[in-house]
Tab-separated table of C-alpha atoms in Angstrom:
chain	number	residue	atom	x	y	z
A	1	MET	CA	-161.266	63.628	8.293
A	2	ASP	CA	-160.556	63.905	4.594
A	3	PRO	CA	-161.441	67.103	2.771
A	4	CYS	CA	-164.463	67.054	0.485
A	5	VAL	CA	-163.755	66.992	-3.240
A	6	ILE	CA	-166.538	68.189	-5.542
A	7	GLN	CA	-166.274	66.807	-9.075
A	8	MET	CA	-167.459	69.142	-11.838
A	9	THR	CA	-167.668	68.707	-15.599
A	10	GLY	CA	-165.152	71.040	-17.209
A	11	SER	CA	-166.124	73.594	-19.863
A	12	GLY	CA	-164.094	76.153	-21.709
A	13	ASN	CA	-160.996	77.133	-19.755
A	14	LEU	CA	-162.332	76.044	-16.396
A	15	PRO	CA	-160.632	73.116	-14.622
A	16	SER	CA	-162.494	69.810	-14.690
A	17	VAL	CA	-162.140	69.304	-10.925
A	18	LEU	CA	-162.933	71.902	-8.304
A	19	ASP	CA	-161.289	70.991	-5.007
A	20	VAL	CA	-163.138	72.438	-2.063
A	21	HIS	CA	-161.139	71.683	1.068
A	22	VAL	CA	-163.330	71.747	4.127
A	23	ASN	CA	-161.352	71.618	7.346
A	24	ILE	CA	-163.623	69.804	9.771
A	25	SER	CA	-161.070	68.261	12.119
A	26	GLY	CA	-159.230	71.500	12.763
A	27	ARG	CA	-156.067	70.267	11.020
A	28	SER	CA	-154.666	72.268	8.149
A	29	SER	CA	-155.950	70.951	4.845
A	30	ALA	CA	-154.472	73.527	2.469
A	31	PRO	CA	-152.842	72.126	-0.664
A	32	GLY	CA	-149.081	71.712	-0.461
A	33	LYS	CA	-148.390	74.553	-2.881
A	34	MET	CA	-149.889	77.009	-0.399
A	35	LYS	CA	-147.382	76.163	2.369
A	36	GLY	CA	-144.787	78.595	1.081
A	37	ARG	CA	-147.236	81.492	0.784
A	38	LYS	CA	-146.784	84.249	3.305
A	39	ALA	CA	-150.260	85.320	4.387
A	40	ARG	CA	-150.812	89.071	4.219
A	41	TRP	CA	-153.631	91.444	3.374
A	42	THR	CA	-153.395	92.611	-0.243
A	43	VAL	CA	-156.867	93.907	-1.019
A	44	ARG	CA	-156.829	96.293	-3.967
A	45	PRO	CA	-159.557	97.863	-6.093
A	46	SER	CA	-160.199	96.124	-9.375
A	47	ASP	CA	-158.962	97.408	-12.715
A	48	LEU	CA	-162.612	97.985	-13.645
A	49	SER	CA	-163.142	100.315	-10.699
A	50	ASN	CA	-159.871	102.126	-11.345
A	51	ARG	CA	-160.830	102.704	-14.987
A	52	THR	CA	-164.247	104.120	-14.023
A	53	PHE	CA	-164.212	107.903	-14.097
A	54	ASN	CA	-167.043	110.453	-14.102
A	55	PRO	CA	-165.766	113.802	-15.432
A	56	ILE	CA	-168.686	115.777	-13.998
A	57	ARG	CA	-168.008	114.470	-10.497
A	58	ALA	CA	-164.277	114.988	-10.910
A	59	ILE	CA	-164.712	118.632	-11.957
A	60	VAL	CA	-167.616	119.608	-9.704
A	61	ASP	CA	-166.228	117.891	-6.605
A	62	ASN	CA	-162.939	119.759	-7.063
A	63	MET	CA	-164.668	123.144	-7.182
A	64	LYS	CA	-163.752	124.456	-3.735
A	65	VAL	CA	-165.645	127.742	-3.938
A	66	LYS	CA	-168.505	128.661	-1.663
A	67	PRO	CA	-171.576	130.528	-2.927
A	68	ASN	CA	-172.183	134.162	-2.041
A	69	PRO	CA	-173.887	134.024	1.392
A	70	ASN	CA	-175.939	137.107	0.546
A	71	LYS	CA	-177.593	135.480	-2.474
A	72	THR	CA	-179.772	132.375	-2.597
A	73	MET	CA	-178.168	129.589	-4.558
A	74	ILE	CA	-179.685	128.911	-7.999
A	75	ALA	CA	-178.574	125.568	-9.409
A	76	LEU	CA	-178.833	125.463	-13.191
A	77	SER	CA	-176.602	122.397	-13.203
A	78	ILE	CA	-178.829	119.472	-12.244
A	79	GLY	CA	-180.449	117.448	-15.021
A	80	ASP	CA	-183.278	116.266	-12.760
A	81	PRO	CA	-186.604	117.915	-13.675
A	82	THR	CA	-188.131	117.076	-10.282
A	83	VAL	CA	-185.687	119.009	-8.091
A	84	PHE	CA	-187.649	122.237	-7.665
A	85	GLY	CA	-191.133	120.705	-7.539
A	86	ASN	CA	-192.453	122.853	-10.379
A	87	LEU	CA	-192.659	119.928	-12.823
A	88	PRO	CA	-194.602	117.172	-11.052
A	89	THR	CA	-195.486	114.034	-12.928
A	90	ASP	CA	-199.127	113.537	-13.927
A	91	PRO	CA	-201.597	112.135	-11.333
A	92	GLU	CA	-202.431	109.301	-13.740
A	93	ILE	CA	-198.788	108.207	-13.599
A	94	THR	CA	-198.635	108.114	-9.811
A	95	GLN	CA	-202.025	106.386	-9.682
A	96	ALA	CA	-200.741	103.718	-12.053
A	97	LEU	CA	-197.904	103.000	-9.644
A	98	LYS	CA	-200.250	102.899	-6.647
A	99	ASP	CA	-202.559	100.489	-8.457
A	100	ALA	CA	-199.668	98.198	-9.333
A	101	LEU	CA	-198.478	98.220	-5.725
A	102	ASP	CA	-201.946	97.616	-4.290
A	103	SER	CA	-202.577	94.719	-6.676
A	104	GLY	CA	-199.973	92.614	-4.919
A	105	LYS	CA	-199.027	91.059	-8.275
A	106	TYR	CA	-195.573	92.567	-8.625
A	107	ASN	CA	-193.720	91.690	-5.424
A	108	GLY	CA	-191.637	88.829	-6.811
A	109	TYR	CA	-188.854	88.435	-9.328
A	110	ALA	CA	-189.568	89.163	-12.973
A	111	PRO	CA	-187.582	87.815	-15.922
A	112	ALA	CA	-184.275	89.665	-16.195
A	113	ILE	CA	-185.364	91.315	-19.451
A	114	GLY	CA	-188.746	92.333	-17.986
A	115	TYR	CA	-192.261	90.927	-17.869
A	116	LEU	CA	-193.544	89.811	-21.266
A	117	SER	CA	-196.702	91.895	-20.788
A	118	SER	CA	-194.610	95.024	-20.058
A	119	ARG	CA	-192.389	94.445	-23.092
A	120	GLU	CA	-195.507	94.011	-25.214
A	121	GLU	CA	-196.722	97.427	-24.017
A	122	ILE	CA	-193.452	99.118	-25.006
A	123	ALA	CA	-193.419	97.336	-28.371
A	124	SER	CA	-196.991	98.434	-29.059
A	125	TYR	CA	-196.310	102.035	-27.963
A	126	TYR	CA	-193.264	102.487	-30.231
A	127	HIS	CA	-194.314	100.243	-33.130
A	128	CYS	CA	-194.790	101.924	-36.482
A	129	PRO	CA	-194.787	100.584	-40.062
A	130	LYS	CA	-191.354	102.043	-40.779
A	131	ALA	CA	-189.859	100.532	-37.608
A	132	PRO	CA	-191.952	97.544	-36.511
A	133	LEU	CA	-191.479	96.104	-33.033
A	134	GLU	CA	-192.517	92.995	-31.142
A	135	ALA	CA	-192.003	92.048	-27.502
A	136	LYS	CA	-188.895	90.041	-28.476
A	137	ASP	CA	-187.339	93.316	-29.661
A	138	VAL	CA	-187.604	94.933	-26.213
A	139	ILE	CA	-185.270	94.603	-23.223
A	140	LEU	CA	-186.359	96.415	-20.048
A	141	THR	CA	-183.541	97.909	-17.988
A	142	ASN	CA	-182.774	99.706	-14.763
A	143	GLY	CA	-183.071	103.164	-16.309
A	144	CYS	CA	-181.695	104.393	-19.627
A	145	SER	CA	-178.179	104.382	-18.172
A	146	GLN	CA	-178.246	100.607	-17.835
A	147	ALA	CA	-179.665	100.351	-21.349
A	148	ILE	CA	-176.608	102.224	-22.659
A	149	ASP	CA	-174.331	100.080	-20.500
A	150	LEU	CA	-175.770	96.833	-21.908
A	151	CYS	CA	-175.579	98.095	-25.497
A	152	LEU	CA	-171.917	99.060	-25.188
A	153	ALA	CA	-171.128	95.767	-23.465
A	154	VAL	CA	-172.775	93.676	-26.186
A	155	LEU	CA	-171.347	95.596	-29.164
A	156	ALA	CA	-167.737	96.321	-28.177
A	157	ASN	CA	-164.776	94.405	-26.792
A	158	PRO	CA	-161.771	95.772	-24.886
A	159	GLY	CA	-159.385	97.307	-27.405
A	160	GLN	CA	-162.131	98.330	-29.812
A	161	ASN	CA	-163.435	101.891	-30.084
A	162	ILE	CA	-166.769	103.681	-30.185
A	163	LEU	CA	-167.656	107.058	-31.721
A	164	VAL	CA	-169.179	109.547	-29.284
A	165	PRO	CA	-170.413	113.132	-29.823
A	166	ARG	CA	-168.474	116.153	-28.585
A	167	PRO	CA	-170.047	117.855	-26.715
A	168	GLY	CA	-171.803	114.817	-25.325
A	169	PHE	CA	-173.175	113.046	-22.285
A	170	CYS	CA	-170.177	111.991	-20.176
A	171	LEU	CA	-171.656	108.587	-19.252
A	172	TYR	CA	-170.652	107.176	-22.646
A	173	ARG	CA	-166.968	107.689	-21.849
A	174	SER	CA	-167.324	106.557	-18.224
A	175	LEU	CA	-168.935	103.261	-19.212
A	176	ALA	CA	-166.764	102.550	-22.251
A	177	GLU	CA	-163.410	103.231	-20.639
A	178	SER	CA	-164.326	101.143	-17.606
A	179	MET	CA	-164.735	98.243	-20.067
A	180	GLY	CA	-161.402	98.924	-21.767
A	181	ILE	CA	-163.094	100.421	-24.848
A	182	GLU	CA	-161.470	103.446	-26.507
A	183	VAL	CA	-163.618	106.542	-27.051
A	184	LYS	CA	-163.223	108.615	-30.215
A	185	LEU	CA	-164.954	111.992	-30.255
A	186	TYR	CA	-166.765	113.341	-33.300
A	187	ASN	CA	-167.572	117.024	-33.410
A	188	LEU	CA	-170.923	118.776	-33.236
A	189	LEU	CA	-170.960	122.239	-34.796
A	190	PRO	CA	-172.516	125.081	-32.758
A	191	GLU	CA	-172.735	127.350	-35.805
A	192	LYS	CA	-174.974	124.710	-37.435
A	193	SER	CA	-177.233	124.184	-34.413
A	194	TRP	CA	-174.975	121.344	-33.264
A	195	GLU	CA	-175.177	119.230	-36.412
A	196	VAL	CA	-172.526	116.519	-36.814
A	197	ASP	CA	-169.305	117.281	-38.681
A	198	LEU	CA	-169.879	114.335	-41.019
A	199	LYS	CA	-166.459	114.393	-42.696
A	200	GLN	CA	-164.626	114.409	-39.402
A	201	LEU	CA	-166.925	111.673	-38.068
A	202	GLU	CA	-166.174	109.349	-40.983
A	203	SER	CA	-162.433	110.023	-40.722
A	204	LEU	CA	-162.413	108.483	-37.233
A	205	ILE	CA	-163.714	105.084	-38.338
A	206	ASP	CA	-161.225	102.221	-38.533
A	207	GLU	CA	-161.233	98.435	-38.359
A	208	LYS	CA	-161.628	98.554	-34.570
A	209	THR	CA	-164.749	100.764	-34.554
A	210	ALA	CA	-167.596	98.841	-32.900
A	211	CYS	CA	-170.451	101.349	-32.905
A	212	LEU	CA	-171.574	104.922	-33.410
A	213	VAL	CA	-173.415	106.668	-30.568
A	214	VAL	CA	-176.058	109.165	-31.710
A	215	ASN	CA	-177.812	111.243	-29.040
A	216	ASN	CA	-180.942	112.976	-30.346
A	217	PRO	CA	-182.382	115.189	-28.856
A	218	SER	CA	-179.086	116.116	-27.260
A	219	ASN	CA	-177.805	116.429	-23.745
A	220	PRO	CA	-176.069	118.874	-23.272
A	221	CYS	CA	-176.948	120.847	-26.419
A	222	GLY	CA	-180.753	120.759	-26.520
A	223	SER	CA	-180.434	120.261	-30.276
A	224	VAL	CA	-182.773	118.188	-32.455
A	225	PHE	CA	-181.498	116.762	-35.729
A	226	SER	CA	-183.566	117.202	-38.872
A	227	LYS	CA	-184.687	114.209	-40.910
A	228	SER	CA	-182.250	115.093	-43.694
A	229	HIS	CA	-179.307	115.311	-41.290
A	230	LEU	CA	-180.189	112.003	-39.634
A	231	ARG	CA	-180.228	110.392	-43.070
A	232	LYS	CA	-176.711	111.695	-43.705
A	233	ILE	CA	-175.550	110.156	-40.419
A	234	LEU	CA	-177.194	106.876	-41.386
A	235	ALA	CA	-175.473	107.012	-44.778
A	236	VAL	CA	-172.082	107.116	-43.041
A	237	ALA	CA	-173.028	104.156	-40.840
A	238	ALA	CA	-174.334	102.174	-43.827
A	239	ARG	CA	-171.273	102.925	-45.951
A	240	GLN	CA	-168.900	101.883	-43.173
A	241	CYS	CA	-171.057	98.995	-41.842
A	242	ILE	CA	-171.144	100.407	-38.295
A	243	PRO	CA	-174.144	99.706	-36.014
A	244	ILE	CA	-175.720	102.601	-34.101
A	245	LEU	CA	-176.523	103.042	-30.448
A	246	ALA	CA	-179.286	105.677	-30.496
A	247	ASP	CA	-179.689	107.432	-27.148
A	248	GLU	CA	-183.262	108.720	-27.492
A	249	ILE	CA	-184.120	109.289	-23.827
A	250	TYR	CA	-185.373	112.781	-24.796
A	251	GLY	CA	-187.365	111.452	-27.755
A	252	ASP	CA	-190.551	113.487	-28.347
A	253	MET	CA	-189.295	116.184	-25.944
A	254	VAL	CA	-189.029	118.716	-28.748
A	255	PHE	CA	-190.429	122.201	-29.066
A	256	SER	CA	-193.274	123.157	-31.368
A	257	ASP	CA	-190.995	124.378	-34.167
A	258	SER	CA	-189.167	121.023	-34.396
A	259	LYS	CA	-190.018	117.360	-34.938
A	260	PHE	CA	-188.418	114.302	-33.400
A	261	GLU	CA	-187.597	111.569	-35.911
A	262	PRO	CA	-186.824	108.155	-34.342
A	263	LEU	CA	-183.628	107.087	-36.068
A	264	ALA	CA	-184.871	103.565	-36.814
A	265	THR	CA	-187.766	104.899	-38.919
A	266	LEU	CA	-185.315	106.332	-41.456
A	267	SER	CA	-183.299	103.246	-42.370
A	268	SER	CA	-183.908	99.552	-42.836
A	269	ASN	CA	-180.235	98.876	-43.611
A	270	VAL	CA	-178.423	99.981	-40.448
A	271	PRO	CA	-178.958	97.898	-37.288
A	272	ILE	CA	-179.883	100.152	-34.376
A	273	LEU	CA	-180.170	99.690	-30.631
A	274	SER	CA	-182.412	102.519	-29.419
A	275	CYS	CA	-182.289	103.410	-25.715
A	276	GLY	CA	-185.084	105.199	-23.882
A	277	GLY	CA	-186.938	105.303	-20.586
A	278	LEU	CA	-189.530	106.908	-18.360
A	279	ALA	CA	-187.121	109.342	-16.691
A	280	LYS	CA	-187.460	112.557	-18.664
A	281	ARG	CA	-190.658	112.564	-20.731
A	282	TRP	CA	-192.722	111.211	-17.836
A	283	LEU	CA	-190.718	113.199	-15.231
A	284	VAL	CA	-189.899	110.242	-12.975
A	285	PRO	CA	-186.094	109.738	-13.178
A	286	GLY	CA	-186.005	108.024	-9.801
A	287	TRP	CA	-188.309	105.211	-10.904
A	288	ARG	CA	-185.432	103.709	-12.920
A	289	LEU	CA	-187.196	102.087	-15.837
A	290	GLY	CA	-185.520	102.134	-19.232
A	291	TRP	CA	-185.510	100.000	-22.358
A	292	ILE	CA	-183.602	98.881	-25.410
A	293	LEU	CA	-185.462	98.625	-28.710
A	294	ILE	CA	-183.747	96.259	-31.150
A	295	HIS	CA	-184.180	97.357	-34.771
A	296	ASP	CA	-182.621	94.807	-37.086
A	297	ARG	CA	-184.747	94.325	-40.190
A	298	ARG	CA	-181.886	92.888	-42.246
A	299	ASP	CA	-180.961	90.410	-39.496
A	300	ILE	CA	-177.447	91.811	-39.156
A	301	PHE	CA	-177.481	91.492	-35.361
A	302	GLY	CA	-179.103	88.084	-35.733
A	303	ASN	CA	-179.616	85.972	-32.640
A	304	GLU	CA	-176.124	86.598	-31.311
A	305	ILE	CA	-176.662	90.220	-30.259
A	306	ARG	CA	-180.153	89.483	-28.925
A	307	ASP	CA	-178.884	86.526	-26.913
A	308	GLY	CA	-175.951	88.593	-25.714
A	309	LEU	CA	-178.274	91.304	-24.392
A	310	VAL	CA	-180.345	88.672	-22.586
A	311	ARG	CA	-177.231	87.167	-20.968
A	312	LEU	CA	-175.928	90.585	-19.907
A	313	SER	CA	-179.306	91.542	-18.433
A	314	GLN	CA	-179.147	88.399	-16.285
A	315	ARG	CA	-176.216	89.833	-14.330
A	316	ILE	CA	-178.870	91.642	-12.296
A	317	LEU	CA	-182.537	90.776	-12.025
A	318	GLY	CA	-184.002	93.576	-14.103
A	319	PRO	CA	-185.798	96.834	-13.272
A	320	CYS	CA	-188.329	97.440	-10.495
A	321	THR	CA	-191.265	95.055	-10.921
A	322	ILE	CA	-193.814	97.499	-9.493
A	323	VAL	CA	-192.932	100.120	-12.121
A	324	GLN	CA	-193.140	97.407	-14.780
A	325	GLY	CA	-196.612	96.582	-13.475
A	326	ALA	CA	-197.610	100.241	-13.802
A	327	LEU	CA	-196.252	100.580	-17.329
A	328	LYS	CA	-199.456	99.667	-19.164
A	329	ASN	CA	-201.501	102.382	-17.479
A	330	ILE	CA	-198.671	104.916	-17.659
A	331	LEU	CA	-198.459	104.550	-21.420
A	332	ARG	CA	-202.197	104.330	-22.020
A	333	ARG	CA	-203.627	106.820	-19.527
A	334	THR	CA	-201.159	109.721	-19.415
A	335	PRO	CA	-203.093	112.613	-20.981
A	336	GLN	CA	-201.654	114.452	-23.975
A	337	GLU	CA	-202.157	117.693	-22.045
A	338	PHE	CA	-199.426	116.593	-19.628
A	339	TYR	CA	-196.856	116.218	-22.417
A	340	HIS	CA	-197.994	119.482	-24.020
A	341	ASN	CA	-197.765	121.480	-20.782
A	342	THR	CA	-194.287	120.179	-20.016
A	343	LEU	CA	-192.971	121.125	-23.436
A	344	SER	CA	-194.681	124.522	-23.382
A	345	PHE	CA	-192.989	125.300	-20.079
A	346	LEU	CA	-189.566	124.186	-21.322
A	347	LYS	CA	-189.881	126.159	-24.560
A	348	SER	CA	-190.932	129.302	-22.677
A	349	ASN	CA	-187.945	128.988	-20.348
A	350	ALA	CA	-185.620	128.277	-23.268
A	351	ASP	CA	-186.804	131.393	-25.101
A	352	LEU	CA	-186.494	133.568	-21.977
A	353	CYS	CA	-183.027	132.261	-21.178
A	354	TYR	CA	-181.731	132.507	-24.726
A	355	GLY	CA	-183.063	136.034	-25.162
A	356	ALA	CA	-181.533	137.255	-21.906
A	357	LEU	CA	-178.130	135.638	-22.416
A	358	ALA	CA	-177.871	136.616	-26.103
A	359	ALA	CA	-178.017	140.266	-25.043
A	360	ILE	CA	-174.970	139.927	-22.764
A	361	PRO	CA	-171.643	140.941	-24.339
A	362	GLY	CA	-169.176	138.068	-24.268
A	363	LEU	CA	-171.753	135.258	-24.306
A	364	ARG	CA	-172.994	133.286	-27.334
A	365	PRO	CA	-175.925	131.033	-26.450
A	366	VAL	CA	-177.100	128.479	-29.016
A	367	HIS	CA	-180.879	128.310	-29.203
A	368	PRO	CA	-182.178	124.841	-28.220
A	369	SER	CA	-184.959	122.944	-29.977
A	370	GLY	CA	-185.728	120.327	-27.347
A	371	ALA	CA	-184.635	118.345	-24.285
A	372	MET	CA	-183.934	120.376	-21.116
A	373	TYR	CA	-180.694	122.218	-21.837
A	374	LEU	CA	-179.048	125.168	-23.511
A	375	MET	CA	-175.357	125.650	-24.256
A	376	VAL	CA	-173.695	129.045	-23.913
A	377	GLY	CA	-170.387	129.963	-25.518
A	378	ILE	CA	-167.969	132.163	-23.554
A	379	GLU	CA	-165.801	134.539	-25.564
A	380	MET	CA	-162.837	133.904	-23.280
A	381	GLU	CA	-160.757	136.711	-24.844
A	382	HIS	CA	-163.203	139.153	-23.204
A	383	PHE	CA	-162.745	137.557	-19.786
A	384	PRO	CA	-158.938	137.392	-19.514
A	385	GLU	CA	-158.865	136.909	-15.733
A	386	PHE	CA	-160.369	133.443	-16.188
A	387	GLU	CA	-158.183	130.728	-17.613
A	388	ASN	CA	-161.092	128.571	-18.801
A	389	ASP	CA	-164.796	127.759	-18.465
A	390	VAL	CA	-164.210	125.952	-15.173
A	391	GLU	CA	-162.774	129.079	-13.560
A	392	PHE	CA	-165.538	131.201	-15.120
A	393	THR	CA	-168.288	129.033	-13.614
A	394	GLU	CA	-166.480	128.769	-10.253
A	395	ARG	CA	-166.388	132.547	-9.910
A	396	LEU	CA	-170.023	132.740	-11.012
A	397	VAL	CA	-170.878	130.547	-8.025
A	398	ALA	CA	-168.671	132.518	-5.643
A	399	GLU	CA	-169.957	135.951	-6.655
A	400	GLN	CA	-173.530	135.362	-7.831
A	401	SER	CA	-174.538	131.965	-6.346
A	402	VAL	CA	-175.479	130.681	-9.791
A	403	HIS	CA	-174.211	127.212	-10.629
A	404	CYS	CA	-173.892	126.136	-14.267
A	405	LEU	CA	-171.855	123.164	-15.443
A	406	PRO	CA	-168.670	124.088	-17.328
A	407	ALA	CA	-168.796	122.369	-20.703
A	408	THR	CA	-165.361	120.886	-20.061
A	409	CYS	CA	-167.536	118.227	-18.398
A	410	PHE	CA	-168.819	117.448	-21.901
A	411	GLU	CA	-165.408	117.637	-23.649
A	412	TYR	CA	-166.215	121.132	-24.952
A	413	PRO	CA	-164.281	123.946	-23.226
A	414	SER	CA	-165.253	127.639	-23.365
A	415	PHE	CA	-168.973	126.864	-22.995
A	416	PHE	CA	-171.304	126.209	-20.085
A	417	ARG	CA	-174.593	124.324	-19.876
A	418	VAL	CA	-177.828	125.720	-18.458
A	419	VAL	CA	-180.668	123.470	-17.275
A	420	ILE	CA	-184.008	125.075	-18.194
A	421	THR	CA	-186.335	123.076	-15.917
A	422	VAL	CA	-186.198	125.527	-12.993
A	423	PRO	CA	-189.139	127.855	-12.214
A	424	GLU	CA	-189.422	130.879	-14.500
A	425	VAL	CA	-188.684	133.371	-11.732
A	426	MET	CA	-185.410	131.553	-11.021
A	427	ILE	CA	-184.406	131.535	-14.699
A	428	LEU	CA	-184.971	135.292	-14.896
A	429	GLU	CA	-183.084	135.954	-11.652
A	430	ALA	CA	-180.212	133.694	-12.735
A	431	CYS	CA	-179.900	135.453	-16.093
A	432	SER	CA	-179.909	138.828	-14.352
A	433	ARG	CA	-177.068	137.708	-12.084
A	434	ILE	CA	-175.105	136.264	-15.019
A	435	GLN	CA	-175.475	139.633	-16.765
A	436	GLU	CA	-174.174	141.462	-13.692
A	437	PHE	CA	-171.256	139.044	-13.437
A	438	CYS	CA	-170.305	139.450	-17.095
A	439	GLU	CA	-170.557	143.241	-16.968
A	440	GLN	CA	-168.167	143.269	-14.002
A	441	HIS	CA	-165.576	141.059	-15.684
A	442	TYR	CA	-165.904	141.914	-19.388
A	443	HIS	CA	-162.876	143.457	-21.079
A	444	CYS	CA	-162.514	144.603	-24.647
A	445	ALA	CA	-160.184	142.371	-26.565
A	446	GLU	CA	-157.016	143.961	-27.877
A	447	GLY	CA	-157.722	145.839	-31.084
A	448	SER	CA	-161.487	145.896	-30.588
A	449	GLN	CA	-161.927	149.069	-28.551
A	450	GLU	CA	-163.885	150.713	-31.328
A	451	GLU	CA	-166.381	147.851	-31.292
A	452	CYS	CA	-166.667	148.113	-27.477
A	453	ASP	CA	-167.330	151.833	-27.652
A	454	LYS	CA	-170.445	151.099	-29.694
């Protein structure tokens, strides 16, 4: 029996005829050119998988130390606010999900970019005169991570580069390099509450720069940029004609002495893709609902970037439909008291942690203004038995059962990051143990004995 031949209309670089040889009779029907091929298993991982690298996993998984068995482990390393159970989401949020499930309306497929009604809710929630939004400006995603992934994929090609903060969230590098995109690191300055080194940032831009990533409020720094500083960043982007990917997953998670300014409200000239989600502000990271807000008032992105985001979102079938169904009530019914209580708790923990660590010789914490983190500098010259921040944090686990992430994970050695979402009693106990650890290992630097004697 002859093999079946399926005729197809050719497009692009695809062949115009696809030969599908179906061996029905049992006789070999392979094309002649295959006869000389020696069959053997040669299954290898793809280049994409080989280029994918998570520095946190690489560093943490290689830490072979065991915690002190006489002390309960305190993990100040996990950026999940739900881990310890002290920060539950609001009952209105869980009820919204139950109602959506019980309605039976959200069990099927939704459009890849999300239900129109859900996108309308997001557009209405974030709309303001200085940064207007409609449903067509919203793409719903499988968490903020996928939002970032789609934005990088639509803005940059292999061989181009993106500008990423240092210290910064390691996912930017992991995603970009897996796509063959070069990462250039611009510096944040701890002595200026982690503001951007604007001169150094602009010096990195070349003809292959595809976008600038701005993370505000910051993970891992807990910093919040002022309006004036954001305008200076926007001025660089406008001058160099570089679009911005604004990672604003911690938007509005700022303490009472600071104010969050959505980047898109400060410029009508620079096209911005703003990424956000339910994970952190609503304390439901496992629900995996994020979004991209397209701000393009001068039509620089035009239809091409919008259409590109739609096509990329169609590679999977969008975020969980039940959470999309709950979105309206989540946004409309969550009481302000819930947001206020969460931020009050985080600020209290931040103040406690900063105060305790600032009093320890050899440590230089930088006071946070938002998000869920605090960065602590290590004066390595006073801890000569440790080669770097990785060794410092390894020994902290081994001796005190306190786990903090070494800031090498964020491209910023000689610091470590503290997560401030844990219960207050654990923060105080952890700081006490860190103090004990530092007192045991602190040495006066050469030539500074007089200062130590004080």
